[in-house]
Amino acid sequence: MQETIGDTTYDWTDVTSHFADLCRHLPIGEVVRDTDFTLFEAMTALELMDPKMDGGISIKNHFQEQKQGNRILTLKQLIDKQLLKITKFTSVELIYLFDQLLSTFHMWLDGHSLALTLFTCVYLHDVTIIDDSHLRTICFTFIKLVDYIRERILLKAGLFEEEDFSGTLTYNFSFYRDFKEQTCLTDLKKSEDELNKRLRSLKHQTELDQVDIDATQQLIYRIRFLRYFFGLTVKFNDANEKTGEQTYLNTEEISKYLKQIDEMLQLIRPSFIIENDTTPTDDNSQLNISQILLTDISRSFDPYYNYRQLPPAFNRFIRQLIFPSFVYKSLVNICQQL
C-alpha cells in the first residue's frame, strides 16, 4: 500500500495478522527478546500508528491539507500575507483569544509542554508586533504568569519529576524579562478603564447594539479577573527588589484577592463557538460566538507551530483545547482550595 506524506511516498506492508499470529504462541507475561531488542528498547520504543506516540499520525493529515506542503508560516509572514490582523480587534475576537489563551494556560498547569499549549498562539512569539493595546497587554500578562509560576513557584519548590511534568521547559521562547510585573498590572488597569469608557459610550448611543454591549462587558470582566489573578500570583513567593529577601504572605490580602477573583468568575460567561447565528440554544450561561466573526483571527492558534522544536521521542500528540466552561469551573475550585 502506497501513501504520500508531504513530499515523501511510502510503501507500507501490513503485518498485523502475521504479528498477531506469532503473539498467540507467547505465554502470558512473556515478551520478545533479541540481542538487538532488549527490555530497555521495548520500554522506550514508540508505538507506531498510536496518535499519542507516533508523531507522523498526528501531522499526516495536516500536511496533506496544506496547499503549500508542510511549511508553517511565521507570525510576520501571516501578517504580510494579510492572513492575520494585529490591530482593531472587536470585543468578540478579544474574548475568543482570551478564553483560548486561558485554556492553553490551564493545560500547561496540567503538565503539558509550553510548545504544545500556550505557545501554539502565534501572537506570543512576538508580542511587540501587536498594535492593539488590549491584546498586547493580555499576551504580556500570560507570558509573565508562566514565567513567574515556573521560576518562583515550580522550580523553587521542586515538587515534580521532569519526566512527568514538562512545564518547566522553555524552548528558548521569549519571556520579556525586562518587562516588569507591575507594568503588567498597570497596563491591565489602563485597558480596563478604556473598555469601561467604551461601554458607557455604547450605552448612550441612540441605536443600542446589545451584542457589542454584552461582549464589551464580558471582556471587562475577563481583564479584571486577569489583573486580580496575576496580582494574587505575584504575592506568592514575592521578594524584595532591593534586598532579594522573600516577603511573608499577608493572609488578609490573599483572601481579598481570592474573593475578588471568585466574584469575577461568577460574572464571566465562558465563550462557546457556534457555526452560525441561527444555531438554536437555550443556554444563557455561555457566550455564543459565531464562527463567522472569527475569520480574521482564524490563524491565531496553530497546534503545529512548534512541532519541529520537539525532540523525536517527545509526546507530540496534539490535544484538543479544553472548553472554556470547564476551565472557569476549575479556576473556581482552585480558588476554593487556596
mmCIF file of C-alpha atoms in Angstrom:
data_model
loop_
_atom_site.group_PDB
_atom_site.id
_atom_site.type_symbol
_atom_site.label_atom_id
_atom_site.label_comp_id
_atom_site.label_asym_id
_atom_site.label_seq_id
_atom_site.Cartn_x
_atom_site.Cartn_y
_atom_site.Cartn_z
ATOM 1 C CA MET A 1 0.000 0.000 0.000
ATOM 2 C CA GLN A 2 1.479 3.312 -1.079
ATOM 3 C CA GLU A 3 0.888 6.547 0.826
ATOM 4 C CA THR A 4 2.265 10.046 0.279
ATOM 5 C CA ILE A 5 3.003 12.248 3.304
ATOM 6 C CA GLY A 6 4.315 15.683 2.435
ATOM 7 C CA ASP A 7 6.831 15.159 -0.371
ATOM 8 C CA THR A 8 7.696 11.544 0.529
ATOM 9 C CA THR A 9 5.985 8.392 -0.767
ATOM 10 C CA TYR A 10 5.982 5.321 1.483
ATOM 11 C CA ASP A 11 5.337 1.683 0.519
ATOM 12 C CA TRP A 12 3.661 0.015 3.521
ATOM 13 C CA THR A 13 3.277 -3.719 4.196
ATOM 14 C CA ASP A 14 0.512 -4.844 6.564
ATOM 15 C CA VAL A 15 1.977 -7.251 9.148
ATOM 16 C CA THR A 16 -0.927 -7.127 11.617
ATOM 17 C CA SER A 17 -2.261 -10.657 11.042
ATOM 18 C CA HIS A 18 1.221 -12.215 10.949
ATOM 19 C CA PHE A 19 2.249 -10.380 14.129
ATOM 20 C CA ALA A 20 -0.973 -11.335 15.959
ATOM 21 C CA ASP A 21 -0.496 -14.978 14.958
ATOM 22 C CA LEU A 22 3.031 -15.024 16.394
ATOM 23 C CA CYS A 23 1.862 -13.361 19.633
ATOM 24 C CA ARG A 24 -0.619 -16.198 20.270
ATOM 25 C CA HIS A 25 2.310 -18.558 20.847
ATOM 26 C CA LEU A 26 3.708 -16.384 23.664
ATOM 27 C CA PRO A 27 2.673 -17.295 27.227
ATOM 28 C CA ILE A 28 1.110 -14.548 29.377
ATOM 29 C CA GLY A 29 3.774 -12.174 30.718
ATOM 30 C CA GLU A 30 6.433 -13.205 28.198
ATOM 31 C CA VAL A 31 7.956 -10.633 25.824
ATOM 32 C CA VAL A 32 10.090 -10.999 22.744
ATOM 33 C CA ARG A 33 13.788 -10.582 23.453
ATOM 34 C CA ASP A 34 16.644 -10.421 20.984
ATOM 35 C CA THR A 35 20.284 -9.364 21.119
ATOM 36 C CA ASP A 36 19.298 -6.122 19.391
ATOM 37 C CA PHE A 37 15.923 -5.730 21.123
ATOM 38 C CA THR A 38 16.061 -5.977 24.915
ATOM 39 C CA LEU A 39 13.553 -4.954 27.576
ATOM 40 C CA PHE A 40 15.083 -1.441 27.581
ATOM 41 C CA GLU A 41 14.315 -0.991 23.882
ATOM 42 C CA ALA A 42 10.810 -2.372 24.422
ATOM 43 C CA MET A 43 10.073 0.112 27.219
ATOM 44 C CA THR A 44 11.460 3.120 25.311
ATOM 45 C CA ALA A 45 10.021 2.239 21.899
ATOM 46 C CA LEU A 46 7.419 4.371 20.174
ATOM 47 C CA GLU A 47 4.119 2.718 19.369
ATOM 48 C CA LEU A 48 3.557 3.108 15.640
ATOM 49 C CA MET A 49 0.100 4.223 14.498
ATOM 50 C CA ASP A 50 -0.731 5.367 18.045
ATOM 51 C CA PRO A 51 -1.592 9.104 17.797
ATOM 52 C CA LYS A 52 -0.290 9.660 21.339
ATOM 53 C CA MET A 53 3.156 8.294 20.469
ATOM 54 C CA ASP A 54 3.565 8.360 16.698
ATOM 55 C CA GLY A 55 4.124 11.958 15.573
ATOM 56 C CA GLY A 56 3.595 11.050 11.937
ATOM 57 C CA ILE A 57 -0.007 10.009 12.530
ATOM 58 C CA SER A 58 -0.814 13.421 14.060
ATOM 59 C CA ILE A 59 0.736 15.613 11.413
ATOM 60 C CA LYS A 60 -0.021 13.493 8.329
ATOM 61 C CA ASN A 61 -3.473 14.913 7.624
ATOM 62 C CA HIS A 62 -2.283 18.429 8.455
ATOM 63 C CA PHE A 63 0.434 18.255 5.791
ATOM 64 C CA GLN A 64 -1.925 16.744 3.227
ATOM 65 C CA GLU A 65 -4.469 19.522 3.734
ATOM 66 C CA GLN A 66 -1.937 22.333 3.322
ATOM 67 C CA LYS A 67 -1.603 23.701 -0.174
ATOM 68 C CA GLN A 68 1.979 24.814 0.477
ATOM 69 C CA GLY A 69 3.253 21.418 1.657
ATOM 70 C CA ASN A 70 4.500 21.226 5.235
ATOM 71 C CA ARG A 71 5.510 24.863 5.547
ATOM 72 C CA ILE A 72 4.344 26.622 8.710
ATOM 73 C CA LEU A 73 4.003 30.393 8.301
ATOM 74 C CA THR A 74 5.545 32.629 10.963
ATOM 75 C CA LEU A 75 3.641 35.496 12.582
ATOM 76 C CA LYS A 76 5.357 38.061 10.349
ATOM 77 C CA GLN A 77 4.552 36.012 7.224
ATOM 78 C CA LEU A 78 0.921 35.681 8.264
ATOM 79 C CA ILE A 79 0.694 39.451 8.740
ATOM 80 C CA ASP A 80 2.460 40.198 5.426
ATOM 81 C CA LYS A 81 0.047 37.895 3.579
ATOM 82 C CA GLN A 82 -2.875 39.597 5.401
ATOM 83 C CA LEU A 83 -3.957 36.281 6.913
ATOM 84 C CA LEU A 84 -3.883 37.595 10.478
ATOM 85 C CA LYS A 85 -4.588 41.049 11.847
ATOM 86 C CA ILE A 86 -2.759 42.844 14.648
ATOM 87 C CA THR A 87 -4.981 45.875 15.222
ATOM 88 C CA LYS A 88 -8.622 46.956 15.641
ATOM 89 C CA PHE A 89 -9.846 43.808 17.339
ATOM 90 C CA THR A 90 -13.517 43.557 18.221
ATOM 91 C CA SER A 91 -14.607 42.650 21.756
ATOM 92 C CA VAL A 92 -15.801 39.251 20.488
ATOM 93 C CA GLU A 93 -12.403 38.493 18.945
ATOM 94 C CA LEU A 94 -10.588 39.510 22.142
ATOM 95 C CA ILE A 95 -12.907 37.322 24.233
ATOM 96 C CA TYR A 96 -12.204 34.350 21.967
ATOM 97 C CA LEU A 97 -8.422 34.902 22.134
ATOM 98 C CA PHE A 98 -8.553 35.390 25.905
ATOM 99 C CA ASP A 99 -10.509 32.177 26.522
ATOM 100 C CA GLN A 100 -8.250 30.172 24.204
ATOM 101 C CA LEU A 101 -5.139 31.515 25.943
ATOM 102 C CA LEU A 102 -6.661 30.686 29.317
ATOM 103 C CA SER A 103 -7.448 27.169 28.081
ATOM 104 C CA THR A 104 -3.861 26.587 26.913
ATOM 105 C CA PHE A 105 -2.570 28.065 30.190
ATOM 106 C CA HIS A 106 -4.756 25.599 32.096
ATOM 107 C CA MET A 107 -3.341 22.721 30.017
ATOM 108 C CA TRP A 108 0.196 23.905 30.813
ATOM 109 C CA LEU A 109 -0.621 23.862 34.530
ATOM 110 C CA ASP A 110 -1.927 20.340 33.975
ATOM 111 C CA GLY A 111 1.599 19.264 32.999
ATOM 112 C CA HIS A 112 1.711 19.669 29.234
ATOM 113 C CA SER A 113 4.506 21.316 27.293
ATOM 114 C CA LEU A 114 4.603 25.060 26.601
ATOM 115 C CA ALA A 115 5.275 24.259 22.942
ATOM 116 C CA LEU A 116 2.002 22.356 22.645
ATOM 117 C CA THR A 117 -0.143 24.659 24.797
ATOM 118 C CA LEU A 118 0.344 28.393 25.364
ATOM 119 C CA PHE A 119 2.871 28.997 22.606
ATOM 120 C CA THR A 120 0.642 27.484 19.945
ATOM 121 C CA CYS A 121 -0.735 31.044 19.903
ATOM 122 C CA VAL A 122 1.330 32.729 17.193
ATOM 123 C CA TYR A 123 0.883 36.170 18.790
ATOM 124 C CA LEU A 124 3.020 35.143 21.777
ATOM 125 C CA HIS A 125 6.086 34.641 19.580
ATOM 126 C CA ASP A 126 6.413 38.387 19.014
ATOM 127 C CA VAL A 127 4.084 40.348 21.291
ATOM 128 C CA THR A 128 5.707 43.691 20.460
ATOM 129 C CA ILE A 129 4.421 43.469 16.882
ATOM 130 C CA ILE A 130 0.774 43.690 18.082
ATOM 131 C CA ASP A 131 -0.711 47.178 17.624
ATOM 132 C CA ASP A 132 -3.854 46.586 19.695
ATOM 133 C CA SER A 133 -3.103 47.628 23.285
ATOM 134 C CA HIS A 134 -5.686 45.270 24.848
ATOM 135 C CA LEU A 135 -4.376 42.113 23.155
ATOM 136 C CA ARG A 136 -0.759 43.156 23.702
ATOM 137 C CA THR A 137 -1.402 43.569 27.442
ATOM 138 C CA ILE A 138 -3.225 40.210 27.652
ATOM 139 C CA CYS A 139 -0.390 38.397 25.855
ATOM 140 C CA PHE A 140 2.312 40.000 28.011
ATOM 141 C CA THR A 141 0.423 39.057 31.179
ATOM 142 C CA PHE A 142 0.026 35.402 30.218
ATOM 143 C CA ILE A 143 3.733 35.171 29.377
ATOM 144 C CA LYS A 144 4.701 36.781 32.689
ATOM 145 C CA LEU A 145 2.274 34.449 34.501
ATOM 146 C CA VAL A 146 4.019 31.401 33.056
ATOM 147 C CA ASP A 147 7.477 32.813 33.740
ATOM 148 C CA TYR A 148 6.629 33.754 37.325
ATOM 149 C CA ILE A 149 4.942 30.434 38.174
ATOM 150 C CA ARG A 150 7.781 28.477 36.584
ATOM 151 C CA GLU A 151 10.625 30.497 38.115
ATOM 152 C CA ARG A 152 9.265 31.427 41.554
ATOM 153 C CA ILE A 153 6.963 28.504 42.376
ATOM 154 C CA LEU A 154 7.631 25.309 40.389
ATOM 155 C CA LEU A 155 11.429 25.389 40.207
ATOM 156 C CA LYS A 156 11.859 26.760 43.718
ATOM 157 C CA ALA A 157 9.511 24.210 45.272
ATOM 158 C CA GLY A 158 10.893 21.367 43.146
ATOM 159 C CA LEU A 159 7.847 19.180 43.770
ATOM 160 C CA PHE A 160 7.805 17.409 40.412
ATOM 161 C CA GLU A 161 9.750 14.992 38.253
ATOM 162 C CA GLU A 162 10.799 16.422 34.894
ATOM 163 C CA GLU A 163 9.773 13.241 33.085
ATOM 164 C CA ASP A 164 6.233 13.674 34.442
ATOM 165 C CA PHE A 165 5.924 17.432 34.070
ATOM 166 C CA SER A 166 7.322 19.215 31.031
ATOM 167 C CA GLY A 167 6.003 22.624 32.049
ATOM 168 C CA THR A 168 9.436 23.959 33.018
ATOM 169 C CA LEU A 169 10.969 23.583 29.534
ATOM 170 C CA THR A 170 11.098 26.934 27.714
ATOM 171 C CA TYR A 171 12.329 26.017 24.178
ATOM 172 C CA ASN A 172 14.114 29.406 24.017
ATOM 173 C CA PHE A 173 10.785 31.235 23.941
ATOM 174 C CA SER A 174 10.970 34.933 24.795
ATOM 175 C CA PHE A 175 9.692 35.801 28.285
ATOM 176 C CA TYR A 176 10.461 39.539 28.173
ATOM 177 C CA ARG A 177 12.355 39.621 31.455
ATOM 178 C CA ASP A 178 12.802 43.411 31.167
ATOM 179 C CA PHE A 179 9.005 43.786 31.272
ATOM 180 C CA LYS A 180 8.162 44.176 34.978
ATOM 181 C CA GLU A 181 5.191 42.590 36.763
ATOM 182 C CA GLN A 182 3.962 45.971 37.986
ATOM 183 C CA THR A 183 3.876 47.230 34.379
ATOM 184 C CA CYS A 184 1.508 44.369 33.527
ATOM 185 C CA LEU A 185 -0.810 45.277 36.398
ATOM 186 C CA THR A 186 -0.768 48.972 35.406
ATOM 187 C CA ASP A 187 -1.483 48.182 31.742
ATOM 188 C CA LEU A 188 -4.345 45.848 32.686
ATOM 189 C CA LYS A 189 -5.947 48.605 34.783
ATOM 190 C CA LYS A 190 -5.488 51.078 31.923
ATOM 191 C CA SER A 191 -7.049 48.608 29.471
ATOM 192 C CA GLU A 192 -9.972 48.058 31.838
ATOM 193 C CA ASP A 193 -10.574 51.815 32.176
ATOM 194 C CA GLU A 194 -10.557 52.281 28.385
ATOM 195 C CA LEU A 195 -13.099 49.483 27.947
ATOM 196 C CA ASN A 196 -15.328 50.981 30.648
ATOM 197 C CA LYS A 197 -15.330 54.308 28.760
ATOM 198 C CA ARG A 198 -16.228 52.441 25.564
ATOM 199 C CA LEU A 199 -19.044 50.611 27.358
ATOM 200 C CA ARG A 200 -20.535 53.881 28.644
ATOM 201 C CA SER A 201 -20.318 55.310 25.141
ATOM 202 C CA LEU A 202 -22.143 52.291 23.682
ATOM 203 C CA LYS A 203 -24.944 52.575 26.254
ATOM 204 C CA HIS A 204 -25.533 56.247 25.366
ATOM 205 C CA GLN A 205 -25.873 55.636 21.630
ATOM 206 C CA THR A 206 -29.329 56.085 20.106
ATOM 207 C CA GLU A 207 -29.264 52.682 18.408
ATOM 208 C CA LEU A 208 -28.138 50.193 21.049
ATOM 209 C CA ASP A 209 -26.053 47.232 19.865
ATOM 210 C CA GLN A 210 -26.822 44.760 22.659
ATOM 211 C CA VAL A 211 -24.375 42.141 21.322
ATOM 212 C CA ASP A 212 -21.483 44.618 21.376
ATOM 213 C CA ILE A 213 -22.516 45.882 24.824
ATOM 214 C CA ASP A 214 -22.607 42.348 26.280
ATOM 215 C CA ALA A 215 -19.285 41.433 24.644
ATOM 216 C CA THR A 216 -17.568 44.576 25.951
ATOM 217 C CA GLN A 217 -18.917 43.944 29.462
ATOM 218 C CA GLN A 218 -17.708 40.338 29.368
ATOM 219 C CA LEU A 219 -14.293 41.485 28.147
ATOM 220 C CA ILE A 220 -14.046 43.905 31.098
ATOM 221 C CA TYR A 221 -14.792 41.048 33.499
ATOM 222 C CA ARG A 222 -12.029 38.978 31.921
ATOM 223 C CA ILE A 223 -9.447 41.773 32.050
ATOM 224 C CA ARG A 224 -10.328 42.451 35.695
ATOM 225 C CA PHE A 225 -10.121 38.733 36.523
ATOM 226 C CA LEU A 226 -6.677 38.503 34.884
ATOM 227 C CA ARG A 227 -5.492 41.537 36.874
ATOM 228 C CA TYR A 228 -6.652 40.000 40.159
ATOM 229 C CA PHE A 229 -5.272 36.563 39.276
ATOM 230 C CA PHE A 230 -1.875 37.927 38.245
ATOM 231 C CA GLY A 231 -1.774 40.143 41.342
ATOM 232 C CA LEU A 232 -2.508 37.095 43.506
ATOM 233 C CA THR A 233 0.197 35.015 41.795
ATOM 234 C CA VAL A 234 2.816 37.701 42.318
ATOM 235 C CA LYS A 235 2.042 37.715 46.061
ATOM 236 C CA PHE A 236 3.160 34.093 46.329
ATOM 237 C CA ASN A 237 6.929 33.860 46.784
ATOM 238 C CA ASP A 238 7.252 37.613 46.347
ATOM 239 C CA ALA A 239 10.708 39.045 47.048
ATOM 240 C CA ASN A 240 12.042 42.495 47.852
ATOM 241 C CA GLU A 241 13.550 44.007 44.675
ATOM 242 C CA LYS A 242 16.450 45.676 46.525
ATOM 243 C CA THR A 243 17.421 43.020 49.088
ATOM 244 C CA GLY A 244 16.073 39.910 47.342
ATOM 245 C CA GLU A 245 14.557 38.717 50.626
ATOM 246 C CA GLN A 246 11.268 36.863 50.419
ATOM 247 C CA THR A 247 8.313 38.698 51.915
ATOM 248 C CA TYR A 248 5.806 36.957 54.171
ATOM 249 C CA LEU A 249 2.339 36.176 52.839
ATOM 250 C CA ASN A 250 -0.323 38.600 54.013
ATOM 251 C CA THR A 251 -3.309 36.339 54.741
ATOM 252 C CA GLU A 252 -5.863 39.139 54.643
ATOM 253 C CA GLU A 253 -4.521 40.434 51.329
ATOM 254 C CA ILE A 254 -4.537 36.950 49.779
ATOM 255 C CA SER A 255 -8.103 36.340 50.992
ATOM 256 C CA LYS A 256 -9.180 39.673 49.497
ATOM 257 C CA TYR A 257 -7.715 38.733 46.091
ATOM 258 C CA LEU A 258 -9.389 35.306 46.191
ATOM 259 C CA LYS A 259 -12.758 36.860 46.998
ATOM 260 C CA GLN A 260 -12.413 39.334 44.117
ATOM 261 C CA ILE A 261 -11.395 36.551 41.713
ATOM 262 C CA ASP A 262 -14.356 34.414 42.783
ATOM 263 C CA GLU A 263 -16.741 37.343 42.211
ATOM 264 C CA MET A 264 -15.390 37.859 38.683
ATOM 265 C CA LEU A 265 -15.630 34.149 37.852
ATOM 266 C CA GLN A 266 -19.315 34.209 38.807
ATOM 267 C CA LEU A 267 -19.914 37.051 36.317
ATOM 268 C CA ILE A 268 -17.930 35.628 33.384
ATOM 269 C CA ARG A 269 -19.871 33.712 30.734
ATOM 270 C CA PRO A 270 -17.494 31.234 29.028
ATOM 271 C CA SER A 271 -17.342 31.546 25.248
ATOM 272 C CA PHE A 272 -18.801 28.823 23.050
ATOM 273 C CA ILE A 273 -18.196 28.732 19.294
ATOM 274 C CA ILE A 274 -21.227 28.086 17.084
ATOM 275 C CA GLU A 275 -21.279 27.603 13.322
ATOM 276 C CA ASN A 276 -23.693 30.457 12.665
ATOM 277 C CA ASP A 277 -26.083 32.832 14.430
ATOM 278 C CA THR A 278 -29.101 30.679 13.539
ATOM 279 C CA THR A 279 -27.912 27.768 15.694
ATOM 280 C CA PRO A 280 -30.631 27.340 18.372
ATOM 281 C CA THR A 281 -29.527 27.430 22.000
ATOM 282 C CA ASP A 282 -31.267 27.775 25.360
ATOM 283 C CA ASP A 283 -28.085 28.016 27.443
ATOM 284 C CA ASN A 284 -27.632 31.587 28.693
ATOM 285 C CA SER A 285 -24.715 30.643 30.933
ATOM 286 C CA GLN A 286 -22.370 30.693 27.925
ATOM 287 C CA LEU A 287 -21.488 33.454 25.487
ATOM 288 C CA ASN A 288 -22.212 32.132 21.997
ATOM 289 C CA ILE A 289 -19.775 33.354 19.343
ATOM 290 C CA SER A 290 -20.432 32.771 15.660
ATOM 291 C CA GLN A 291 -17.547 31.234 13.715
ATOM 292 C CA ILE A 292 -18.051 33.894 11.031
ATOM 293 C CA LEU A 293 -16.957 36.645 13.462
ATOM 294 C CA LEU A 294 -13.547 34.976 13.937
ATOM 295 C CA THR A 295 -12.464 34.819 10.295
ATOM 296 C CA ASP A 296 -9.744 37.490 10.677
ATOM 297 C CA ILE A 297 -8.075 35.598 13.560
ATOM 298 C CA SER A 298 -8.638 32.019 12.367
ATOM 299 C CA ARG A 299 -4.854 31.501 12.106
ATOM 300 C CA SER A 300 -4.089 32.823 15.601
ATOM 301 C CA PHE A 301 -3.566 29.311 17.027
ATOM 302 C CA ASP A 302 -1.552 26.663 15.200
ATOM 303 C CA PRO A 303 -1.019 23.339 17.054
ATOM 304 C CA TYR A 304 1.887 22.507 14.731
ATOM 305 C CA TYR A 305 3.684 25.855 15.059
ATOM 306 C CA ASN A 306 6.399 24.468 17.391
ATOM 307 C CA TYR A 307 6.267 20.899 16.101
ATOM 308 C CA ARG A 308 9.812 20.892 14.743
ATOM 309 C CA GLN A 309 11.282 22.102 18.045
ATOM 310 C CA LEU A 310 10.210 18.931 19.850
ATOM 311 C CA PRO A 311 12.690 16.041 20.239
ATOM 312 C CA PRO A 312 11.946 12.832 18.252
ATOM 313 C CA ALA A 313 10.887 10.797 21.304
ATOM 314 C CA PHE A 314 8.697 13.568 22.727
ATOM 315 C CA ASN A 315 4.947 13.118 23.057
ATOM 316 C CA ARG A 316 3.732 15.101 20.043
ATOM 317 C CA PHE A 317 0.061 14.292 20.371
ATOM 318 C CA ILE A 318 -1.944 17.466 19.723
ATOM 319 C CA ARG A 319 -4.787 17.585 22.222
ATOM 320 C CA GLN A 320 -7.994 19.434 21.595
ATOM 321 C CA LEU A 321 -8.211 22.531 23.741
ATOM 322 C CA ILE A 322 -10.260 22.254 26.921
ATOM 323 C CA PHE A 323 -13.611 24.030 26.709
ATOM 324 C CA PRO A 324 -13.594 27.431 28.485
ATOM 325 C CA SER A 325 -16.623 26.382 30.579
ATOM 326 C CA PHE A 326 -14.537 23.613 32.168
ATOM 327 C CA VAL A 327 -11.541 25.933 32.640
ATOM 328 C CA TYR A 328 -13.550 28.544 34.541
ATOM 329 C CA LYS A 329 -15.105 25.856 36.760
ATOM 330 C CA SER A 330 -11.615 24.552 37.530
ATOM 331 C CA LEU A 331 -10.476 28.051 38.479
ATOM 332 C CA VAL A 332 -13.382 28.333 40.911
ATOM 333 C CA ASN A 333 -12.252 25.065 42.532
ATOM 334 C CA ILE A 334 -8.639 26.309 42.693
ATOM 335 C CA CYS A 335 -9.749 29.486 44.480
ATOM 336 C CA GLN A 336 -11.786 27.447 46.968
ATOM 337 C CA GLN A 337 -8.786 25.201 47.650
ATOM 338 C CA LEU A 338 -6.470 28.170 48.142
#
